[in-house]
Coordinates of C-alpha atoms and ligand atoms in Angstrom, one line a residue:
M1010 CA 21.3 35.7 9.3
N1011 CA 19.7 39.0 10.1
T1012 CA 16.6 39.0 8.0
D1013 CA 13.2 37.7 9.2
P1014 CA 12.3 34.2 8.1
L1015 CA 10.2 34.1 5.0
N1016 CA 6.5 34.0 6.0
I1017 CA 4.7 31.2 4.3
V1018 CA 1.2 29.6 4.3
V1019 CA 0.9 26.0 3.1
L1020 CA -2.2 24.7 1.4
I1021 CA -2.8 20.9 1.5
S1022 CA -5.5 18.4 0.7
G1023 CA -4.0 15.1 1.9
S1024 CA -1.0 13.4 3.3
G1025 CA 1.3 16.4 3.5
S1026 CA 4.6 14.7 3.0
N1027 CA 5.8 17.8 1.2
L1028 CA 4.7 19.9 4.1
Q1029 CA 6.6 17.6 6.4
A1030 CA 9.8 18.0 4.2
I1031 CA 9.4 21.8 4.5
I1032 CA 8.9 21.6 8.3
E1033 CA 12.0 19.4 8.5
A1034 CA 14.1 21.7 6.3
I1035 CA 13.2 24.6 8.5
N1036 CA 14.0 22.7 11.7
A1037 CA 17.3 21.6 10.3
G1038 CA 18.2 25.2 9.6
K1039 CA 18.3 24.6 5.8
L1040 CA 15.3 26.8 5.1
H1041 CA 15.0 30.3 6.5
A1042 CA 11.2 30.3 6.6
K1043 CA 8.3 30.2 9.0
I1044 CA 5.0 28.4 8.3
S1045 CA 2.4 30.8 9.8
A1046 CA -0.5 28.4 9.0
V1047 CA -1.5 25.3 7.1
V1048 CA -4.9 25.2 5.4
S1049 CA -6.7 22.1 4.2
N1050 CA -9.8 21.9 2.1
R1051 CA -10.4 18.3 3.5
P1052 CA -11.0 17.6 7.1
N1053 CA -9.0 15.0 9.1
V1054 CA -6.2 14.5 6.6
K1055 CA -2.8 13.4 7.7
G1056 CA -1.2 16.7 6.7
L1057 CA -3.2 18.5 9.4
E1058 CA -1.9 16.1 12.0
R1059 CA 1.7 16.7 10.8
A1060 CA 1.1 20.5 11.1
K1061 CA -0.4 20.2 14.6
S1062 CA 2.5 18.0 15.7
A1063 CA 4.9 20.7 14.6
G1064 CA 2.9 23.3 16.6
I1065 CA 1.6 25.1 13.4
V1066 CA -1.8 26.7 13.3
T1067 CA -4.2 24.8 11.1
H1068 CA -7.5 25.7 9.4
T1069 CA -9.9 23.4 7.7
L1070 CA -12.1 25.0 5.0
D1071 CA -14.3 22.2 3.6
H1072 CA -15.0 23.1 0.0
T1073 CA -18.2 21.0 0.0
E1074 CA -19.7 23.5 2.5
F1075 CA -19.5 26.4 0.1
E1076 CA -22.1 27.2 -2.5
S1077 CA -19.6 28.1 -5.3
R1078 CA -15.9 27.9 -6.1
A1079 CA -15.7 31.7 -5.9
A1080 CA -17.2 31.7 -2.4
F1081 CA -14.7 29.1 -1.3
D1082 CA -11.8 31.0 -2.8
Q1083 CA -12.9 34.3 -1.2
Q1084 CA -13.0 32.6 2.2
L1085 CA -9.6 31.0 1.5
M1086 CA -8.1 34.3 0.7
R1087 CA -9.4 35.9 3.9
T1088 CA -8.0 32.9 5.9
I1089 CA -4.6 33.2 4.2
D1090 CA -4.4 37.0 4.3
Q1091 CA -4.7 37.3 8.1
Y1092 CA -1.2 35.9 8.2
Q1093 CA 0.1 38.4 5.5
P1094 CA 2.3 35.7 4.0
Q1095 CA 5.1 36.5 1.5
L1096 CA 4.6 33.1 -0.2
I1097 CA 1.8 30.6 -0.7
I1098 CA 2.8 27.0 -1.1
L1099 CA 0.5 24.6 -2.7
A1100 CA 1.5 21.1 -1.5
G1101 CA -0.9 18.6 -2.8
F1102 CA -3.7 21.1 -2.8
M1103 CA -6.3 19.5 -5.1
R1104 CA -8.4 22.4 -6.1
I1105 CA -8.7 24.3 -9.3
L1106 CA -8.3 28.0 -8.3
T1107 CA -10.4 30.9 -9.6
D1108 CA -8.7 33.6 -11.6
D1109 CA -9.3 36.1 -8.8
F1110 CA -7.5 33.9 -6.4
V1111 CA -4.5 33.4 -8.7
A1112 CA -4.3 37.1 -9.6
H1113 CA -4.4 38.0 -5.9
Y1114 CA -1.2 35.9 -5.2
N1115 CA 0.4 36.7 -8.6
G1116 CA 4.2 36.0 -8.4
R1117 CA 4.0 34.7 -4.8
M1118 CA 2.4 31.3 -5.1
L1119 CA 4.2 28.0 -6.0
N1120 CA 3.0 24.6 -6.8
I1121 CA 4.7 21.2 -7.2
H1122 CA 3.5 19.0 -10.0
P1123 CA 4.6 15.4 -10.5
S1124 CA 5.6 15.5 -14.1
L1125 CA 8.1 17.2 -16.3
L1126 CA 5.9 20.1 -17.4
P1127 CA 4.6 21.0 -19.9
D1128 CA 4.1 17.2 -20.3
F1129 CA 1.3 15.5 -18.3
K1130 CA -0.6 18.4 -16.8
G1131 CA -3.5 17.3 -14.6
L1132 CA -4.0 13.9 -12.8
N1133 CA -2.5 10.4 -13.0
T1134 CA 0.8 11.6 -14.2
H1135 CA 2.8 8.5 -13.4
Q1136 CA 0.5 6.1 -15.3
R1137 CA 0.3 8.5 -18.2
A1138 CA 4.1 8.7 -18.3
L1139 CA 4.3 4.9 -18.4
D1140 CA 1.7 4.6 -21.1
A1141 CA 3.6 7.1 -23.2
N1142 CA 6.7 5.0 -22.8
V1143 CA 8.9 7.9 -21.7
S1144 CA 12.5 7.2 -20.7
Q1145 CA 12.6 10.1 -18.2
H1146 CA 10.1 11.3 -15.8
G1147 CA 10.2 13.9 -13.0
V1148 CA 8.6 16.6 -11.0
S1149 CA 8.3 20.4 -11.5
V1150 CA 8.1 23.3 -9.1
H1151 CA 6.4 26.2 -10.8
Y1152 CA 4.8 29.6 -10.1
V1153 CA 1.0 29.4 -10.4
S1154 CA -0.7 31.1 -13.3
N1155 CA -4.3 31.0 -14.6
E1156 CA -3.6 28.0 -16.7
L1157 CA -3.8 24.7 -14.8
D1158 CA -0.2 23.5 -14.1
G1159 CA 0.9 26.1 -16.6
G1160 CA 2.8 28.9 -14.8
P1161 CA 6.6 29.5 -15.2
V1162 CA 8.6 26.4 -14.2
V1163 CA 11.5 27.1 -11.8
L1164 CA 13.1 23.7 -11.1
Q1165 CA 12.6 20.2 -12.4
A1166 CA 14.0 17.0 -10.9
L1167 CA 14.6 14.3 -13.5
M1168 CA 14.9 10.6 -13.1
D1169 CA 15.1 7.6 -15.5
V1170 CA 12.2 5.3 -15.8
Q1171 CA 13.4 1.7 -15.2
T1172 CA 12.2 -1.6 -16.6
G1173 CA 9.5 -2.9 -14.3
D1174 CA 8.5 0.5 -13.0
T1175 CA 4.8 0.9 -12.0
A1176 CA 2.8 4.0 -11.2
D1177 CA 3.5 3.3 -7.5
S1178 CA 7.2 2.9 -7.8
L1179 CA 7.5 6.1 -9.9
Q1180 CA 5.4 7.9 -7.3
Q1181 CA 7.7 6.8 -4.5
R1182 CA 10.8 7.9 -6.2
I1183 CA 9.2 11.2 -7.4
H1184 CA 8.1 11.9 -3.8
S1185 CA 11.7 11.6 -2.5
L1186 CA 12.7 14.1 -5.2
E1187 CA 9.9 16.4 -4.3
H1188 CA 11.0 16.5 -0.7
V1189 CA 14.4 17.8 -1.8
I1190 CA 13.5 20.3 -4.5
Y1191 CA 10.5 22.0 -2.9
P1192 CA 12.4 23.3 0.2
M1193 CA 15.3 24.2 -2.2
V1194 CA 13.2 26.5 -4.3
I1195 CA 11.5 28.1 -1.2
E1196 CA 15.0 28.8 0.2
W1197 CA 15.9 30.5 -3.0
I1198 CA 13.0 32.8 -2.4
A1199 CA 13.9 33.3 1.2
Q1200 CA 17.4 34.3 0.2
Q1201 CA 15.9 36.6 -2.5
Q1202 CA 17.7 34.6 -5.2
L1203 CA 14.6 34.0 -7.2
E1204 CA 12.3 36.4 -9.0
V1205 CA 9.6 36.2 -11.6
I1206 CA 9.0 39.2 -13.8
D1207 CA 6.5 39.1 -16.7
Q1208 CA 6.3 35.2 -16.5
Q1209 CA 10.1 35.0 -16.8
V1210 CA 12.1 33.4 -14.0
Y1211 CA 15.4 34.9 -12.8
L1212 CA 17.7 32.9 -10.6
N1213 CA 20.6 35.0 -9.1
K1214 CA 19.7 37.7 -11.5
Q1215 CA 20.1 35.4 -14.5
K1216 CA 17.2 34.8 -16.8
L1217 CA 16.4 31.1 -16.9
T1218 CA 15.9 30.2 -20.6
S1219 CA 14.7 26.7 -19.4
P1220 CA 13.9 25.5 -15.9
A1221 CA 16.8 24.7 -13.6
K1222 CA 17.4 20.9 -13.4
W1223 CA 18.1 18.6 -10.4
I1224 CA 19.7 15.4 -11.7
N1225 CA 21.5 12.8 -9.5
N1226 CA 21.7 15.2 -6.6
Q1227 CA 23.2 17.9 -8.7
L1228 CA 21.9 21.3 -9.7
F1229 CA 22.2 22.5 -13.3
T1230 CA 21.1 26.0 -14.3
Ligands
GRF2516 C1 2.6 15.3 -4.7 O1 2.9 14.3 -5.5 C2 2.6 16.6 -5.5 O2 3.5 16.6 -6.6 C3 1.2 16.7 -5.9 O3 0.5 16.2 -4.9 C4 1.2 15.3 -4.1 C5 1.2 15.7 -2.7 O4 1.8 14.8 -1.8 N1 0.9 18.1 -6.3 P1 1.9 15.1 -0.3 O5 0.5 15.4 0.2 O6 2.8 16.3 -0.1 O7 2.4 13.8 0.3

């Protein structure tokens, strides 16, 4: 491949297992990208250790040390922009972002959310899915817009809810799916297969009328 790897910055707040999956996909040659930096809003989290072990530059910007959300986001933008990334990856980044921040990265920021959006936006998605007695649950990769967990969805992995499932068991299975589909979508961007124009997603130049689906290890578009 002749093109430069896709330049990405990953934002985390915790364990960073998705970050790890992205690092491993890059190392395995499955993802043509380079993580220029990992930024956490929480000090001493496992994701920072994972980044350091992989030789990636890390920054900790502790949001509790900023006087306002806007001040934090401005500093976060400055931190990110020194790497001139083509794509910002939110991987368990537990912060609500200001409109200015979202507008600044319009069309080049992705999030992964553990539900089949638009269902169960926000927190505690696994328990809420159980409480709602759904037969299918899943996870969504979406572009970030001003609305929380509300931007255009690119790909969803679906799985059946089984008798006896708990929030923990759902979370475990969802996590394994996340680790497959997040690197997959990033690779689509690296290969210039994915575009978002006016909130509409195009995969291989085809308009997605509904999100692409990943079911039983198979892709449906
Ligand atoms: C994942 O469940 C993701 O869907 C959500 O935050 C969690 C991050 O997990 N946005 P990890 O830090 O990548 O392990």
